[in-house]
XYZ file of C-alpha atoms in Angstrom:
207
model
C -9.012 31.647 -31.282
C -10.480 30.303 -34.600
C -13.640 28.370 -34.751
C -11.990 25.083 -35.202
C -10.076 25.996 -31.932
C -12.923 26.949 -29.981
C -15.558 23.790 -30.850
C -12.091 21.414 -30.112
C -11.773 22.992 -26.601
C -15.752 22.735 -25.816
C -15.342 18.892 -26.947
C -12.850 18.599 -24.688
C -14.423 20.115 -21.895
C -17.681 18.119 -22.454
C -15.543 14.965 -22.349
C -14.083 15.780 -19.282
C -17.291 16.639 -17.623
C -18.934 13.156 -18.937
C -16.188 11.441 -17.418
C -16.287 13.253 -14.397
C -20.010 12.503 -13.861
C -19.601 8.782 -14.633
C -16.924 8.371 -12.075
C -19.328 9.796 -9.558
C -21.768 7.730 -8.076
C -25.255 7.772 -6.955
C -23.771 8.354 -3.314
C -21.632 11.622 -4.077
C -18.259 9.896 -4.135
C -16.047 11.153 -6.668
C -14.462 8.124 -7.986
C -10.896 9.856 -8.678
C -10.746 11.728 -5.809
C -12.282 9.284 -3.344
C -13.861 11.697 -0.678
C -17.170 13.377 -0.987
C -17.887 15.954 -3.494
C -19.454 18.370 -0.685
C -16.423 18.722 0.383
C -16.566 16.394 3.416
C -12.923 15.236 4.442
C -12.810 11.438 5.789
C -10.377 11.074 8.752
C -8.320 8.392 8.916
C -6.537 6.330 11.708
C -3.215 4.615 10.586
C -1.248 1.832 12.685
C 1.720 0.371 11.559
C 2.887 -3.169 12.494
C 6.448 -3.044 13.134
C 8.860 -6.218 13.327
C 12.518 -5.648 13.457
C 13.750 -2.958 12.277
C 11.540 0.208 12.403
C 12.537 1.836 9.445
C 11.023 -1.104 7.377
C 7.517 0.847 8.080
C 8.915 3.955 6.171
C 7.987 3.613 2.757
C 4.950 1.987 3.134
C 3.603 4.460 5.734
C 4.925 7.387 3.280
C 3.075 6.028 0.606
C 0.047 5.393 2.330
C 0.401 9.032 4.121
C 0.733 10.537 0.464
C -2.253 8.739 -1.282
C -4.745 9.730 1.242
C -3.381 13.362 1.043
C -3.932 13.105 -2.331
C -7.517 12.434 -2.098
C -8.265 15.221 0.252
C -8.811 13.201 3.496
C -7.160 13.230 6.631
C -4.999 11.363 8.469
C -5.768 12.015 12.451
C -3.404 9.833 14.237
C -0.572 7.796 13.330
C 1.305 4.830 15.075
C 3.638 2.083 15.252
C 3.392 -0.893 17.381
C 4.470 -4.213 17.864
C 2.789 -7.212 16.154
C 1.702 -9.481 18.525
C -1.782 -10.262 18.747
C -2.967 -7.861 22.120
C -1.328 -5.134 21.262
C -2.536 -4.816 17.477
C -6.139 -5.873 18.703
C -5.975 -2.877 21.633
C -4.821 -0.213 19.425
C -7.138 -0.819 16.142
C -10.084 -0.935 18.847
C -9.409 2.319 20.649
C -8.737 4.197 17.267
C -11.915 2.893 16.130
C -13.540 3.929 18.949
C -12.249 7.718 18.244
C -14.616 10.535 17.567
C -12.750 11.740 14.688
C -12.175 8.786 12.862
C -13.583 7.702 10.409
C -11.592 4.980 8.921
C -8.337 2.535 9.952
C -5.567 1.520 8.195
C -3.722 -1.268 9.609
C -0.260 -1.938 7.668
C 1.482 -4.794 8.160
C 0.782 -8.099 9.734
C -1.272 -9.852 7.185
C 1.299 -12.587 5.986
C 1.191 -16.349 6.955
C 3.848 -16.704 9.311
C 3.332 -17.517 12.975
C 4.119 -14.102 13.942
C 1.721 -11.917 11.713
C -1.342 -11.741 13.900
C -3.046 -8.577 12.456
C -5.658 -10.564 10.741
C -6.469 -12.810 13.282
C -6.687 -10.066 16.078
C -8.868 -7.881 13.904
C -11.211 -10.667 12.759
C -12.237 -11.216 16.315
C -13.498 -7.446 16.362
C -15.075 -7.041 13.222
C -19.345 -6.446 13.457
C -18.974 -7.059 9.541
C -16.438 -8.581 7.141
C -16.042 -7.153 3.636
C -15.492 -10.772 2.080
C -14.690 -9.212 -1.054
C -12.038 -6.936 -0.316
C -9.691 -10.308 -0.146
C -10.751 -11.140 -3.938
C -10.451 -7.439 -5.167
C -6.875 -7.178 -3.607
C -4.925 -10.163 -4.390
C -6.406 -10.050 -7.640
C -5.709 -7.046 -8.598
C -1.920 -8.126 -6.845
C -1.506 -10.793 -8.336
C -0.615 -8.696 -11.729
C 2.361 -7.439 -9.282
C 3.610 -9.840 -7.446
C 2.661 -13.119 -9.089
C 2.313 -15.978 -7.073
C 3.844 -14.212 -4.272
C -0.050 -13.318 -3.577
C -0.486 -16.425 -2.031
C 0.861 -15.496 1.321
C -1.263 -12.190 1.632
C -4.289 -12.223 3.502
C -5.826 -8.598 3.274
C -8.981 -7.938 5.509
C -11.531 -5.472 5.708
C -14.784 -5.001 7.614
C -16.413 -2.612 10.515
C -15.938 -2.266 14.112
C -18.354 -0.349 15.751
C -19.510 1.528 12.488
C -15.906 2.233 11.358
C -14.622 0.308 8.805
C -11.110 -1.070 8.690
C -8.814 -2.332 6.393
C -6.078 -4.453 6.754
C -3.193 -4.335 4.214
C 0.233 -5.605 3.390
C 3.493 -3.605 4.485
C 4.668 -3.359 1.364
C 4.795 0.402 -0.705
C 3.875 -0.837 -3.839
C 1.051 -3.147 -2.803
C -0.143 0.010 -0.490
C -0.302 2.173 -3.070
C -2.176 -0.294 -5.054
C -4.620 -1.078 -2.666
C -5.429 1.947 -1.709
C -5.647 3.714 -5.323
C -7.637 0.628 -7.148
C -9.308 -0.629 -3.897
C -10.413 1.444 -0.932
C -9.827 5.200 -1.842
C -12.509 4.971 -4.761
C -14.912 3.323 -2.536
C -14.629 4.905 0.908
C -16.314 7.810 1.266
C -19.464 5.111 0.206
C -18.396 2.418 2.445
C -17.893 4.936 5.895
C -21.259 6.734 4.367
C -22.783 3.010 4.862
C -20.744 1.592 8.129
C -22.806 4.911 10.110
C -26.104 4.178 11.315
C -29.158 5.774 9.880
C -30.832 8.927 11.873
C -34.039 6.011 12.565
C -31.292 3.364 14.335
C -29.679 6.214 15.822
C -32.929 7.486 17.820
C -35.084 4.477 18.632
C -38.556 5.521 20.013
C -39.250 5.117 23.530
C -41.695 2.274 24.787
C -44.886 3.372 26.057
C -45.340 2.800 29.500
């Protein structure tokens, strides 16, 4: 390898590690890969709102399945349910209340007809909303689907120091969401939802 050859291939690796270090943040979170860069995997809870016909979940489940593979986390537990209102609120709660989640997905459910009930049965749980998850998805939508964004209503927020999100069934918009949205940001955002080692061990009252 020539000299020309050999100063070209350190450029390139300096480049690489520059962008590597401004994609990280002050937290640890590689922005690319979206989990922790100590190795730390981020497990994940999935439900899937099913109307109809089940196989309508498929390729928005697959997606989702492959694009937090991708990024080194885990998914714990999958499932499909029904949409109505208990049933979604009951299952996001008790996979929330897991010891090895960290995280839920909720597909599905977050149109504006009568029958999609995700949002409001999750809203009633959350601790915290994430008011700008809405803005950050159907914006980012929007270049998708055009005005079709108007009848998506994406939520995100935490229940019980998990954070969930709330996203449309649909394999494209998934795979957006999760690679422009969430994955970047949610090593961070579980990192945060935890409480701190001084709320975790309040001091006991003198007596």
């Amino acid at each position: 390898m020539d000299g020309d050859e050999t100063d070209e291939l350190a450029a390139d690796t300096e480049a690489e590690d520059v962008l590597a270090d401004a994609e990280r943040d002050a937290s640890g979170v590689n922005r690319r890969e979206g989990h922790a860069d100590d190795g730390r995997s981020i497990g994940i809870g999935v439900v899937s709102i099913v109307e109809g016909d089940s196989a309508d979940a498929d390729a928005p489940e697959a997606t989702l399945v492959e694009t937090v593979n991708a990024t080194g986390n885990e998914i714990i537990i999958r499932e499909r349910i029904a949409g109505d209102f208990d049933t979604v609120q009951a299952t996001v709660s008790r996979l929330a209340d897991r010891d090895d989640v960290d995280a839920v997905f909720a597909v599905g459910g977050v149109g504006i007809g009568p029958d999609d009930a995700t949002v409001r049965a999750v809203r009633q749980l959350l601790d915290t909303e994430m008011v700008a998850f809405e803005t950050l998805v159907t914006t980012r939508a929007a270049a998708e689907i055009g005005e079709a964004v108007l009848t998506i209503r994406p939520l995100a927020g935490v229940i019980d120091c998990v954070p969930v999100f709330c996203v449309p069934a649909d394999a494209e918009l998934v795979d957006l969401v999760l690679t422009d949205v969430i994955c970047p940001q949610l090593a961070r955002v579980v990192d945060l939802a935890r409480p701190s080692d001084s709320t975790e061990a309040e001091p006991e009252a003198n007596t």
